[in-house]
Amino acid sequence: MTIRISKPAFNLREKISQLEGRVPFERMPVGSVMLIGRRFTSNRTNISSNSTWTNISDCDITVFPRLQSSLLEIEMNFTVESQNAPSGIGFRIWRSRIRSDGLGANTNKIYDNYQHSHWGTGNWTGPGTIILKVFDKPYNITGIHDADYGAVDVSNRGEGIYYYAQAYKETGNNMYVNYGQDSEGVIVTVKEIRQ
């Protein structure tokens, strides 16, 4: 006896039309990337104190990841110039949860880089462009993720993730981030990568 099995025809174009051309992020394949935040500023930051960590003005961003299991790619891009040799420079990135009530919680340092260098002896010296790039799993820490950790949609929880950067100089006179106050002199970008 012969058994024949038939399957109804599947029309991919029709399915995409039903989704209005958009596939929900939680249904996208692992490795899919979505831009969830970008900001830029023309503000200048003067790091005038030696051996003190200083927040970089407007080098911060609040994002709302879609999925709890996602990996976030944080990139901060800016220029640095210094009056006289700073001897050593450093940069940090911090992460804090922003709850719906506006209060922060669980602030953690996720990037820390300090370089002892002897650049320049003239009035103006500088390494030029600094690019800080770090990957972060903000919900993968004790007390934040759910018991059913996985592809859980977190976008409706009213909770954001706040990132900000700091700079440091060891010696010298003023060190500036975006000294020329270029319109896109400080750029912060965050991408969510489906895991």
mmCIF file of N, CA and C in Angstrom, residues 41-98:
data_model
loop_
_atom_site.group_PDB
_atom_site.id
_atom_site.type_symbol
_atom_site.label_atom_id
_atom_site.label_comp_id
_atom_site.label_asym_id
_atom_site.label_seq_id
_atom_site.Cartn_x
_atom_site.Cartn_y
_atom_site.Cartn_z
ATOM 1 N N THR A 41 27.354 64.274 20.121
ATOM 2 C CA THR A 41 27.324 65.595 20.721
ATOM 3 C C THR A 41 28.512 66.417 20.242
ATOM 4 N N SER A 42 28.376 67.719 20.361
ATOM 5 C CA SER A 42 29.483 68.632 20.059
ATOM 6 C C SER A 42 30.131 69.142 21.340
ATOM 7 N N ASN A 43 29.652 68.688 22.483
ATOM 8 C CA ASN A 43 30.180 69.185 23.758
ATOM 9 C C ASN A 43 31.645 68.796 23.966
ATOM 10 N N ARG A 44 32.352 69.675 24.658
ATOM 11 C CA ARG A 44 33.753 69.458 24.999
ATOM 12 C C ARG A 44 33.841 69.147 26.482
ATOM 13 N N THR A 45 34.745 68.239 26.836
ATOM 14 C CA THR A 45 35.009 67.935 28.242
ATOM 15 C C THR A 45 36.453 68.292 28.544
ATOM 16 N N ASN A 46 36.653 69.048 29.611
ATOM 17 C CA ASN A 46 37.999 69.398 30.058
ATOM 18 C C ASN A 46 38.326 68.572 31.291
ATOM 19 N N ILE A 47 39.331 67.708 31.151
ATOM 20 C CA ILE A 47 39.818 66.956 32.308
ATOM 21 C C ILE A 47 40.975 67.774 32.867
ATOM 22 N N SER A 48 40.699 68.582 33.888
ATOM 23 C CA SER A 48 41.699 69.516 34.400
ATOM 24 C C SER A 48 42.447 68.976 35.614
ATOM 25 N N SER A 49 41.828 68.078 36.359
ATOM 26 C CA SER A 49 42.466 67.553 37.571
ATOM 27 C C SER A 49 43.350 66.354 37.243
ATOM 28 N N ASN A 50 44.529 66.314 37.855
ATOM 29 C CA ASN A 50 45.413 65.168 37.685
ATOM 30 C C ASN A 50 44.990 64.034 38.608
ATOM 31 N N SER A 51 45.170 62.813 38.113
ATOM 32 C CA SER A 51 44.910 61.604 38.894
ATOM 33 C C SER A 51 43.487 61.541 39.442
ATOM 34 N N THR A 52 42.514 62.035 38.650
ATOM 35 C CA THR A 52 41.104 62.008 39.040
ATOM 36 C C THR A 52 40.275 61.547 37.854
ATOM 37 N N TRP A 53 39.395 60.595 38.075
ATOM 38 C CA TRP A 53 38.504 60.151 37.006
ATOM 39 C C TRP A 53 37.395 61.183 36.813
ATOM 40 N N THR A 54 37.179 61.596 35.557
ATOM 41 C CA THR A 54 36.211 62.634 35.215
ATOM 42 C C THR A 54 35.218 62.091 34.198
ATOM 43 N N ASN A 55 33.906 62.309 34.431
ATOM 44 C CA ASN A 55 32.893 61.896 33.462
ATOM 45 C C ASN A 55 33.062 62.671 32.168
ATOM 46 N N ILE A 56 32.975 61.979 31.032
ATOM 47 C CA ILE A 56 33.035 62.636 29.720
ATOM 48 C C ILE A 56 31.637 63.132 29.399
ATOM 49 N N SER A 57 31.523 64.439 29.163
ATOM 50 C CA SER A 57 30.231 65.076 28.930
ATOM 51 C C SER A 57 29.504 64.465 27.733
ATOM 52 N N ASP A 58 28.270 64.027 27.955
ATOM 53 C CA ASP A 58 27.399 63.456 26.920
ATOM 54 C C ASP A 58 27.962 62.218 26.243
ATOM 55 N N CYS A 59 28.916 61.565 26.876
ATOM 56 C CA CYS A 59 29.400 60.267 26.386
ATOM 57 C C CYS A 59 28.670 59.204 27.200
ATOM 58 N N ASP A 60 27.336 59.271 27.105
ATOM 59 C CA ASP A 60 26.494 58.346 27.849
ATOM 60 C C ASP A 60 25.253 58.046 27.031
ATOM 61 N N ILE A 61 24.566 56.980 27.402
ATOM 62 C CA ILE A 61 23.370 56.592 26.650
ATOM 63 C C ILE A 61 22.533 55.646 27.501
ATOM 64 N N THR A 62 21.214 55.721 27.349
ATOM 65 C CA THR A 62 20.300 54.764 27.964
ATOM 66 C C THR A 62 19.649 53.977 26.846
ATOM 67 N N VAL A 63 19.681 52.653 26.950
ATOM 68 C CA VAL A 63 19.086 51.792 25.928
ATOM 69 C C VAL A 63 18.116 50.823 26.589
ATOM 70 N N PHE A 64 17.227 50.280 25.769
ATOM 71 C CA PHE A 64 16.225 49.329 26.239
ATOM 72 C C PHE A 64 16.339 48.051 25.407
ATOM 73 N N PRO A 65 17.161 47.105 25.866
ATOM 74 C CA PRO A 65 17.333 45.864 25.106
ATOM 75 C C PRO A 65 16.015 45.114 24.966
ATOM 76 N N ARG A 66 15.871 44.367 23.860
ATOM 77 C CA ARG A 66 14.647 43.608 23.620
ATOM 78 C C ARG A 66 14.628 42.290 24.396
ATOM 79 N N LEU A 67 15.769 41.591 24.377
ATOM 80 C CA LEU A 67 15.799 40.264 24.970
ATOM 81 C C LEU A 67 16.783 40.184 26.119
ATOM 82 N N GLN A 68 16.415 39.453 27.125
ATOM 83 C CA GLN A 68 17.223 39.293 28.316
ATOM 84 C C GLN A 68 18.544 38.581 28.022
ATOM 85 N N SER A 69 18.555 37.696 27.054
ATOM 86 C CA SER A 69 19.746 36.906 26.753
ATOM 87 C C SER A 69 20.695 37.599 25.778
ATOM 88 N N SER A 70 20.358 38.777 25.311
ATOM 89 C CA SER A 70 21.158 39.456 24.287
ATOM 90 C C SER A 70 22.530 39.889 24.774
ATOM 91 N N LEU A 71 23.444 39.993 23.824
ATOM 92 C CA LEU A 71 24.762 40.573 24.033
ATOM 93 C C LEU A 71 24.713 41.979 23.461
ATOM 94 N N LEU A 72 25.205 42.967 24.203
ATOM 95 C CA LEU A 72 25.213 44.344 23.720
ATOM 96 C C LEU A 72 26.627 44.739 23.326
ATOM 97 N N GLU A 73 26.743 45.416 22.199
ATOM 98 C CA GLU A 73 28.023 45.957 21.742
ATOM 99 C C GLU A 73 27.982 47.461 21.957
ATOM 100 N N ILE A 74 28.848 47.962 22.819
ATOM 101 C CA ILE A 74 28.898 49.390 23.143
ATOM 102 C C ILE A 74 30.162 49.965 22.518
ATOM 103 N N GLU A 75 30.001 51.024 21.715
ATOM 104 C CA GLU A 75 31.161 51.681 21.108
ATOM 105 C C GLU A 75 31.086 53.177 21.379
ATOM 106 N N MET A 76 32.197 53.726 21.887
ATOM 107 C CA MET A 76 32.318 55.159 22.158
ATOM 108 C C MET A 76 33.520 55.673 21.389
ATOM 109 N N ASN A 77 33.299 56.723 20.601
ATOM 110 C CA ASN A 77 34.310 57.229 19.686
ATOM 111 C C ASN A 77 34.461 58.738 19.917
ATOM 112 N N PHE A 78 35.701 59.195 20.192
ATOM 113 C CA PHE A 78 35.937 60.624 20.424
ATOM 114 C C PHE A 78 37.420 60.932 20.229
ATOM 115 N N THR A 79 37.745 62.222 20.148
ATOM 116 C CA THR A 79 39.140 62.642 20.029
ATOM 117 C C THR A 79 39.624 63.207 21.354
ATOM 118 N N VAL A 80 40.946 63.122 21.572
ATOM 119 C CA VAL A 80 41.560 63.628 22.797
ATOM 120 C C VAL A 80 42.766 64.476 22.429
ATOM 121 N N GLU A 81 42.869 65.639 23.061
ATOM 122 C CA GLU A 81 44.050 66.493 22.927
ATOM 123 C C GLU A 81 44.454 66.954 24.319
ATOM 124 N N SER A 82 45.737 67.231 24.474
ATOM 125 C CA SER A 82 46.214 67.617 25.798
ATOM 126 C C SER A 82 47.210 68.757 25.718
ATOM 127 N N GLN A 83 47.161 69.658 26.700
ATOM 128 C CA GLN A 83 48.169 70.693 26.860
ATOM 129 C C GLN A 83 49.263 70.107 27.725
ATOM 130 N N ASN A 84 50.401 69.890 27.129
ATOM 131 C CA ASN A 84 51.546 69.307 27.821
ATOM 132 C C ASN A 84 51.308 67.807 28.006
ATOM 133 N N ALA A 85 52.366 67.075 28.220
ATOM 134 C CA ALA A 85 52.285 65.612 28.276
ATOM 135 C C ALA A 85 51.529 65.133 29.509
ATOM 136 N N PRO A 86 50.470 64.313 29.336
ATOM 137 C CA PRO A 86 49.724 63.814 30.478
ATOM 138 C C PRO A 86 50.370 62.599 31.131
ATOM 139 N N SER A 87 51.426 62.085 30.530
ATOM 140 C CA SER A 87 52.187 60.940 31.050
ATOM 141 C C SER A 87 51.399 59.643 30.989
ATOM 142 N N GLY A 88 50.255 59.565 31.596
ATOM 143 C CA GLY A 88 49.417 58.368 31.518
ATOM 144 C C GLY A 88 47.970 58.769 31.338
ATOM 145 N N ILE A 89 47.223 57.992 30.547
ATOM 146 C CA ILE A 89 45.803 58.282 30.342
ATOM 147 C C ILE A 89 45.005 57.000 30.557
ATOM 148 N N GLY A 90 43.744 57.170 30.912
ATOM 149 C CA GLY A 90 42.891 56.012 31.122
ATOM 150 C C GLY A 90 41.448 56.309 30.761
ATOM 151 N N PHE A 91 40.703 55.245 30.491
ATOM 152 C CA PHE A 91 39.283 55.364 30.151
ATOM 153 C C PHE A 91 38.522 54.217 30.805
ATOM 154 N N ARG A 92 37.305 54.520 31.247
ATOM 155 C CA ARG A 92 36.431 53.527 31.859
ATOM 156 C C ARG A 92 35.030 53.648 31.272
ATOM 157 N N ILE A 93 34.318 52.526 31.257
ATOM 158 C CA ILE A 93 32.896 52.527 30.917
ATOM 159 C C ILE A 93 32.159 51.871 32.080
ATOM 160 N N TRP A 94 31.075 52.514 32.497
ATOM 161 C CA TRP A 94 30.246 52.027 33.590
ATOM 162 C C TRP A 94 28.854 51.685 33.076
ATOM 163 N N ARG A 95 28.225 50.718 33.736
ATOM 164 C CA ARG A 95 26.862 50.331 33.408
ATOM 165 C C ARG A 95 25.994 50.412 34.656
ATOM 166 N N SER A 96 24.775 50.940 34.487
ATOM 167 C CA SER A 96 23.818 50.992 35.587
ATOM 168 C C SER A 96 22.437 50.679 35.037
ATOM 169 N N ARG A 97 21.663 49.966 35.819
ATOM 170 C CA ARG A 97 20.276 49.717 35.447
ATOM 171 C C ARG A 97 19.454 50.941 35.794
ATOM 172 N N ILE A 98 18.528 51.314 34.939
ATOM 173 C CA ILE A 98 17.613 52.422 35.215
ATOM 174 C C ILE A 98 16.218 51.821 35.326
#
